[in-house]
């Protein structure tokens, strides 16, 4: 304990707090009945480096605790294919397929999960890399070559020897989970072809600030990057961003995608320069902005907690829709417990019959439960799909509560 605090990006050692969730459970693991009461909690403190302004969990819980000792229940392929999350990746796949590769080129994805993105490429060699064994098994069963390993300089060299250099390397929503980001980028440097393209898609601190969003804060999100953070980070590894944009993957401006190359002369797009400029004029990379963020989200959480507790006190039955990590972070900060939320529904069979950590709220299949008075919507990015799917429920006076305390009937 009391390890020295060193910034993951720049090596700086001066930090200021952003938000403290206190002791919180690991949210990607649901419990069996027998496991209830035995789960551990860990401090969840988000801080900001005062040199490079990366918002981060400085000394995170060992990721092996998350990915190996526990069942990691998240499969990309379980997401609705027509969701905005999956739709957001159409442009990525098109870009890589049509603009950045030709037949026979190698495309490597870090944190490839069950191979959902890689299997969409045609006439390209693909290779997935993911440390979580259960998702790798699923990817292999779907015919996507995948290695169950971490990614660093050594594994990159091994891959290069076996497969040759990659023309495209990237990762979606996995880079926030990585403590030793420099190790990963050294691997990218070693495996990427001179004119190859590195892409990343991850949660965006700028969107969290502008939409007062805190559901993405949990133990396995170590870093909350701005575009400027990425520019600094990649420059240290001789890569230069030439394109960046906000995608609709997480909704609310929460998802940043960028493309980088080792070739510094590559033309930089206007949208990349505009986004960087917007960060400057809005003072995003500063502690003033982080402090304002904390005030905003604490107010949001209090508002939601007050609303849910008031409805529960009136005898209304409230259930959670989607037993997702994001939802548990919201409940935690809003101090909403099993007293207020009676059960969760979730489409994933792996989650049904289990219980939420600490609050021990049971998770059922939607078809197995009686309609509650209200559903609390844990995943705002699926709002439209869920509201459409639940037309019959809404027609019989069922209502939804969103994380920003809106009631939808
Ligand atoms: Zn730093």
Coordinates of C-alpha atoms and ligand atoms in Angstrom, one line a residue:
X1 CA 0.0 0.0 0.0
X2 CA 0.9 3.7 -0.3
X3 CA 2.7 3.1 -3.5
X4 CA 4.3 6.3 -4.9
X5 CA 1.9 8.1 -7.2
X6 CA 3.2 8.4 -10.7
X7 CA 1.3 9.6 -13.7
X8 CA 0.6 6.9 -16.3
X9 CA 1.2 9.3 -19.2
X10 CA 3.9 11.7 -18.3
X11 CA 5.6 10.3 -15.1
X12 CA 4.6 13.4 -13.1
X13 CA 3.9 13.1 -9.4
X14 CA 1.6 16.0 -8.5
X15 CA -2.1 15.1 -8.4
X16 CA -5.3 16.8 -7.4
X17 CA -8.5 14.8 -6.7
X18 CA -11.3 14.8 -9.2
X19 CA -13.9 12.5 -7.5
X20 CA -13.9 9.9 -4.7
X21 CA -16.4 7.1 -4.9
X22 CA -15.2 5.6 -1.6
X23 CA -15.1 1.8 -1.3
X24 CA -16.7 0.2 -4.3
X25 CA -17.1 -3.3 -5.6
X26 CA -15.7 -4.6 -9.0
X27 CA -18.8 -3.9 -11.2
X28 CA -18.2 -6.4 -14.0
X29 CA -18.7 -9.4 -11.8
X30 CA -22.1 -10.5 -10.7
X31 CA -22.4 -12.9 -7.7
X32 CA -24.1 -16.3 -7.2
X33 CA -26.2 -16.5 -4.1
X34 CA -23.4 -18.2 -2.2
X35 CA -21.0 -15.5 -3.1
X36 CA -23.1 -12.7 -1.7
X37 CA -21.4 -11.2 1.3
X38 CA -18.0 -12.5 0.4
X39 CA -17.2 -9.9 -2.3
X40 CA -14.4 -7.4 -1.8
X41 CA -14.6 -3.7 -2.2
X42 CA -11.7 -1.4 -3.3
X43 CA -11.2 2.3 -3.0
X44 CA -12.3 4.2 -6.2
X45 CA -10.5 7.5 -6.4
X46 CA -10.1 9.5 -9.6
X47 CA -7.3 12.1 -9.7
X48 CA -5.8 14.4 -12.2
X49 CA -2.1 14.8 -13.0
X50 CA -1.2 18.5 -12.8
X51 CA 1.5 18.3 -15.4
X52 CA -0.3 16.6 -18.4
X53 CA -3.8 16.8 -16.9
X54 CA -4.7 13.2 -17.6
X55 CA -7.6 12.2 -15.4
X56 CA -6.9 8.7 -14.0
X57 CA -7.1 6.1 -11.2
X58 CA -3.5 6.3 -10.2
X59 CA -2.8 3.0 -8.5
X60 CA -5.6 0.8 -9.9
X61 CA -6.7 -2.6 -8.7
X62 CA -4.6 -5.3 -10.3
X63 CA -6.4 -6.1 -13.6
X64 CA -5.9 -9.8 -13.1
X65 CA -8.4 -9.6 -10.3
X66 CA -10.9 -8.3 -12.9
X67 CA -10.1 -10.4 -15.9
X68 CA -9.0 -13.8 -14.6
X69 CA -10.0 -14.4 -11.0
X70 CA -13.6 -13.4 -11.9
X71 CA -15.9 -14.2 -14.8
X72 CA -15.7 -11.2 -17.1
X73 CA -19.2 -11.1 -18.3
X74 CA -19.0 -8.7 -21.1
X75 CA -19.2 -10.0 -24.7
X76 CA -19.3 -7.4 -27.5
X77 CA -21.4 -9.7 -29.6
X78 CA -24.2 -9.7 -27.0
X79 CA -24.9 -6.1 -27.8
X80 CA -27.8 -5.4 -30.1
X81 CA -26.4 -5.3 -33.6
X82 CA -28.6 -2.3 -34.5
X83 CA -27.5 -0.3 -31.4
X84 CA -25.7 2.9 -31.9
X85 CA -22.7 1.3 -30.3
X86 CA -22.4 -1.3 -33.1
X87 CA -23.5 1.2 -35.8
X88 CA -20.7 3.5 -34.8
X89 CA -18.2 0.9 -35.9
X90 CA -19.5 0.7 -39.4
X91 CA -17.5 3.8 -40.4
X92 CA -14.4 2.4 -38.7
X93 CA -14.6 -0.9 -40.5
X94 CA -15.2 0.9 -43.8
X95 CA -12.3 3.2 -43.3
X96 CA -9.9 0.4 -42.5
X97 CA -11.2 -1.9 -45.2
X98 CA -11.3 0.7 -48.0
X99 CA -8.8 3.5 -47.1
X100 CA -6.1 2.0 -44.9
X101 CA -5.6 -1.6 -46.2
X102 CA -5.5 -3.7 -49.3
X103 CA -6.0 -7.4 -49.9
X104 CA -3.8 -9.7 -47.7
X105 CA -2.8 -6.9 -45.2
X106 CA -2.7 -7.7 -41.5
X107 CA -5.2 -6.0 -39.2
X108 CA -4.5 -6.5 -35.4
X109 CA -7.0 -5.5 -32.7
X110 CA -6.0 -5.1 -29.1
X111 CA -8.7 -6.1 -26.7
X112 CA -10.6 -7.8 -29.5
X113 CA -13.1 -9.4 -27.1
X114 CA -15.2 -12.0 -29.0
X115 CA -14.1 -10.9 -32.5
X116 CA -17.1 -8.8 -33.3
X117 CA -15.2 -6.1 -35.2
X118 CA -12.5 -8.3 -36.8
X119 CA -14.9 -10.7 -38.3
X120 CA -16.4 -7.9 -40.5
X121 CA -13.3 -7.5 -42.6
X122 CA -13.0 -9.3 -46.0
X123 CA -9.9 -10.4 -47.8
X124 CA -7.7 -9.2 -44.9
X125 CA -5.7 -11.2 -42.5
X126 CA -6.9 -10.5 -39.0
X127 CA -5.5 -11.2 -35.5
X128 CA -7.2 -10.5 -32.2
X129 CA -5.5 -10.1 -28.8
X130 CA -7.3 -10.2 -25.5
X131 CA -6.3 -11.3 -22.0
X132 CA -9.7 -12.5 -21.0
X133 CA -9.8 -16.3 -21.7
X134 CA -13.6 -16.7 -22.0
X135 CA -14.0 -14.1 -24.7
X136 CA -11.0 -15.5 -26.6
X137 CA -12.7 -18.9 -26.6
X138 CA -15.8 -17.4 -28.1
X139 CA -13.8 -15.5 -30.8
X140 CA -12.0 -18.8 -31.8
X141 CA -15.3 -20.6 -32.0
X142 CA -16.4 -17.8 -34.4
X143 CA -13.3 -18.4 -36.5
X144 CA -11.5 -15.2 -35.6
X145 CA -7.8 -16.0 -34.9
X146 CA -7.1 -14.6 -31.4
X147 CA -4.3 -14.8 -28.9
X148 CA -5.1 -14.8 -25.2
X149 CA -2.3 -12.5 -24.0
X150 CA -1.4 -9.0 -23.0
X151 CA 0.1 -6.8 -25.6
X152 CA 3.6 -5.3 -25.3
X153 CA 6.9 -5.0 -27.1
X154 CA 7.8 -8.7 -26.7
X155 CA 4.5 -10.1 -27.8
X156 CA 4.4 -7.6 -30.7
X157 CA 7.8 -8.9 -31.8
X158 CA 6.6 -12.5 -31.6
X159 CA 3.6 -11.6 -33.7
X160 CA 5.7 -9.8 -36.2
X161 CA 8.0 -12.8 -36.6
X162 CA 5.0 -15.1 -37.2
X163 CA 2.7 -12.8 -39.2
X164 CA 4.8 -9.9 -40.5
X165 CA 4.2 -6.3 -39.8
X166 CA 0.6 -5.0 -39.4
X167 CA -0.9 -2.4 -41.6
X168 CA -3.5 -1.5 -39.1
X169 CA -3.4 -1.9 -35.3
X170 CA -6.1 -0.5 -32.9
X171 CA -8.4 -1.0 -30.0
X172 CA -11.9 0.0 -29.0
X173 CA -12.7 0.8 -25.5
X174 CA -9.8 -1.2 -24.1
X175 CA -7.1 1.4 -23.8
X176 CA -8.8 3.0 -20.8
X177 CA -8.4 -0.4 -19.0
X178 CA -4.6 -0.5 -19.5
X179 CA -2.3 0.6 -16.7
X180 CA 1.0 0.3 -18.6
X181 CA -0.1 2.2 -21.7
X182 CA 3.5 2.9 -22.7
X183 CA 4.1 -0.9 -22.8
X184 CA 1.2 -1.3 -25.2
X185 CA 2.3 1.6 -27.4
X186 CA 5.9 0.2 -27.6
X187 CA 4.2 -2.9 -28.9
X188 CA 2.3 -0.9 -31.5
X189 CA 5.6 0.8 -32.5
X190 CA 7.2 -2.5 -33.0
X191 CA 4.4 -4.2 -34.9
X192 CA 3.1 -1.3 -37.1
X193 CA 4.3 -1.0 -40.7
X194 CA 6.0 2.4 -41.5
X195 CA 3.0 3.7 -43.4
X196 CA 0.5 1.8 -41.2
X197 CA -2.3 3.3 -39.2
X198 CA -3.0 3.0 -35.5
X199 CA -6.5 3.7 -34.3
X200 CA -8.1 4.0 -30.9
X201 CA -11.6 4.5 -29.7
X202 CA -12.1 5.2 -26.0
X203 CA -14.2 7.1 -23.6
X204 CA -13.7 10.9 -23.8
X205 CA -13.2 13.1 -20.8
X206 CA -14.5 16.1 -22.8
X207 CA -17.9 14.3 -23.2
X208 CA -18.0 13.3 -19.6
X209 CA -17.5 16.9 -18.6
X210 CA -20.0 18.4 -21.0
X211 CA -22.8 15.8 -20.3
X212 CA -22.0 15.6 -16.5
X213 CA -21.6 11.8 -17.0
X214 CA -20.1 9.6 -14.3
X215 CA -21.5 6.1 -15.2
X216 CA -18.2 5.3 -16.9
X217 CA -16.2 5.7 -13.7
X218 CA -15.4 2.3 -12.3
X219 CA -12.3 0.3 -11.3
X220 CA -11.5 -1.1 -14.7
X221 CA -11.5 2.3 -16.4
X222 CA -8.0 3.5 -15.4
X223 CA -7.8 6.6 -17.7
X224 CA -10.2 9.3 -18.9
X225 CA -8.4 10.7 -21.9
X226 CA -8.7 14.1 -23.7
X227 CA -7.5 14.4 -27.3
X228 CA -4.6 16.5 -26.1
X229 CA -3.6 13.6 -23.8
X230 CA -3.6 11.3 -26.8
X231 CA -1.5 13.7 -28.9
X232 CA 1.1 13.9 -26.1
X233 CA 1.0 10.1 -25.5
X234 CA 1.4 9.1 -29.2
X235 CA 4.1 11.7 -29.8
X236 CA 6.2 10.0 -27.2
X237 CA 6.0 6.9 -29.4
X238 CA 6.7 8.6 -32.7
X239 CA 3.2 8.5 -33.8
X240 CA 1.1 11.5 -35.0
X241 CA -2.6 11.8 -34.9
X242 CA -4.0 12.9 -38.3
X243 CA -7.7 12.4 -37.8
X244 CA -10.0 12.4 -34.7
X245 CA -13.7 12.6 -34.1
X246 CA -16.5 12.1 -31.6
X247 CA -18.5 9.0 -32.4
X248 CA -22.0 8.0 -31.3
X249 CA -20.7 4.7 -29.8
X250 CA -21.5 5.7 -26.2
X251 CA -23.9 8.6 -26.9
X252 CA -23.6 12.0 -25.2
X253 CA -20.2 12.8 -26.8
X254 CA -18.6 10.2 -24.7
X255 CA -16.6 8.3 -27.4
X256 CA -13.4 9.6 -29.1
X257 CA -11.9 7.9 -32.1
X258 CA -8.5 8.8 -33.5
X259 CA -6.2 7.7 -36.3
X260 CA -2.4 8.1 -36.1
X261 CA 0.6 7.2 -38.2
X262 CA 4.3 7.1 -37.9
X263 CA 4.4 9.4 -40.9
X264 CA 4.3 13.0 -39.4
X265 CA 3.7 14.5 -42.9
X266 CA 0.3 12.9 -43.2
X267 CA -2.3 15.6 -43.8
X268 CA -4.2 16.5 -40.6
X269 CA -8.0 16.7 -41.0
X270 CA -9.9 19.8 -40.2
X271 CA -12.1 17.9 -37.7
X272 CA -9.0 16.8 -35.8
X273 CA -7.7 20.4 -35.6
X274 CA -11.2 21.7 -34.6
X275 CA -11.6 19.2 -31.8
X276 CA -8.1 20.1 -30.4
X277 CA -8.9 23.8 -30.7
X278 CA -12.2 23.2 -28.9
X279 CA -10.4 21.6 -25.9
X280 CA -8.1 24.7 -25.7
X281 CA -10.9 27.3 -25.7
X282 CA -13.0 25.4 -23.2
X283 CA -10.0 24.9 -20.9
X284 CA -10.7 21.2 -20.8
X285 CA -7.2 20.2 -19.8
X286 CA -7.2 22.0 -16.4
X287 CA -8.1 21.4 -12.8
X288 CA -10.7 24.1 -12.8
X289 CA -12.7 22.1 -15.3
X290 CA -12.2 18.9 -13.3
X291 CA -13.4 20.7 -10.1
X292 CA -16.5 21.9 -11.8
X293 CA -17.2 18.4 -13.1
X294 CA -17.1 17.1 -9.6
X295 CA -19.7 19.7 -8.4
X296 CA -21.9 18.9 -11.4
X297 CA -22.0 15.1 -11.1
X298 CA -22.5 15.2 -7.3
X299 CA -25.5 17.4 -7.9
X300 CA -26.8 15.0 -10.7
X301 CA -26.4 12.0 -8.4
X302 CA -28.2 13.7 -5.5
X303 CA -31.0 14.6 -7.8
X304 CA -31.4 11.1 -9.0
X305 CA -31.1 9.6 -5.5
X306 CA -33.8 11.9 -4.2
X307 CA -36.2 11.1 -7.1
X308 CA -35.7 7.3 -6.8
X309 CA -36.0 7.3 -3.0
X310 CA -39.1 9.4 -3.1
X311 CA -40.8 7.0 -5.5
X312 CA -39.8 4.0 -3.5
X313 CA -41.1 5.6 -0.3
X314 CA -44.5 6.1 -2.1
X315 CA -44.5 2.3 -2.5
X316 CA -43.7 2.3 -6.2
X317 CA -41.9 -0.8 -7.5
X318 CA -38.6 0.2 -9.3
X319 CA -36.4 -2.2 -11.3
X320 CA -33.2 -1.7 -13.1
X321 CA -33.1 -2.3 -16.8
X322 CA -29.7 -3.8 -17.8
X323 CA -27.4 -5.2 -15.1
X324 CA -24.5 -3.2 -16.5
X325 CA -21.3 -1.9 -14.8
X326 CA -22.4 1.7 -15.8
X327 CA -25.6 1.3 -13.9
X328 CA -23.9 0.1 -10.7
X329 CA -21.6 3.2 -10.7
X330 CA -24.7 5.4 -10.9
X331 CA -26.4 3.6 -8.1
X332 CA -23.3 3.8 -6.0
X333 CA -22.8 7.5 -6.2
X334 CA -26.5 8.2 -5.9
X335 CA -26.7 6.0 -2.8
X336 CA -29.5 3.9 -4.3
X337 CA -29.6 0.4 -2.9
X338 CA -31.7 -2.8 -2.9
X339 CA -34.1 -1.0 -0.6
X340 CA -35.1 1.2 -3.6
X341 CA -34.4 -1.1 -6.6
X342 CA -36.1 -4.4 -6.2
X343 CA -34.5 -6.4 -9.1
X344 CA -32.7 -6.0 -12.4
X345 CA -33.7 -7.4 -15.8
X346 CA -31.0 -8.3 -18.3
X347 CA -31.0 -10.1 -21.7
X348 CA -27.7 -11.8 -21.1
X349 CA -28.3 -15.4 -19.8
X350 CA -24.9 -15.3 -18.1
X351 CA -26.2 -12.6 -15.8
X352 CA -29.6 -14.0 -15.0
X353 CA -30.0 -15.7 -11.6
X354 CA -27.1 -13.7 -10.2
X355 CA -26.9 -10.8 -7.8
X356 CA -25.3 -7.3 -8.0
X357 CA -22.2 -6.8 -5.8
X358 CA -22.7 -5.2 -2.4
X359 CA -26.4 -4.3 -3.0
X360 CA -27.3 -8.0 -3.7
X361 CA -30.1 -7.1 -6.1
X362 CA -31.3 -10.2 -8.1
X363 CA -31.1 -10.2 -11.9
X364 CA -33.9 -11.9 -13.9
X365 CA -34.8 -12.4 -17.5
X366 CA -37.3 -9.8 -18.7
X367 CA -39.9 -12.5 -19.5
X368 CA -39.8 -13.9 -15.9
X369 CA -40.9 -10.8 -14.0
X370 CA -44.0 -8.8 -13.4
X371 CA -44.0 -5.3 -14.7
X372 CA -42.6 -2.8 -12.1
X373 CA -44.0 0.7 -11.9
X374 CA -40.7 2.1 -13.1
X375 CA -37.6 0.8 -14.9
X376 CA -34.4 2.6 -14.1
X377 CA -32.5 2.8 -17.4
X378 CA -28.8 1.9 -16.8
X379 CA -27.5 2.3 -20.3
X380 CA -28.5 5.7 -21.9
X381 CA -26.9 4.7 -25.2
X382 CA -29.6 2.0 -25.6
X383 CA -32.5 4.2 -24.6
X384 CA -34.1 4.3 -28.0
X385 CA -33.9 0.6 -28.6
X386 CA -35.3 -0.2 -25.1
X387 CA -38.1 2.3 -25.3
X388 CA -39.2 0.8 -28.7
X389 CA -38.9 -2.7 -27.4
X390 CA -41.0 -1.8 -24.3
X391 CA -43.9 -0.2 -26.1
X392 CA -46.4 -2.7 -24.6
X393 CA -45.1 -2.0 -21.1
X394 CA -45.3 1.8 -21.7
X395 CA -48.8 1.4 -23.0
X396 CA -49.8 -0.2 -19.7
X397 CA -48.6 2.9 -17.8
X398 CA -45.0 1.6 -17.3
X399 CA -42.4 4.4 -17.0
X400 CA -38.7 4.7 -17.3
X401 CA -36.3 6.8 -15.2
X402 CA -33.1 8.0 -16.9
X403 CA -29.8 8.6 -15.2
X404 CA -30.4 12.4 -15.6
X405 CA -33.6 12.1 -13.6
X406 CA -35.9 12.3 -16.5
X407 CA -39.2 10.3 -16.3
X408 CA -40.3 8.8 -19.7
X409 CA -43.8 7.3 -20.0
Ligands
LIG1 ZN1 0.8 13.3 -16.3

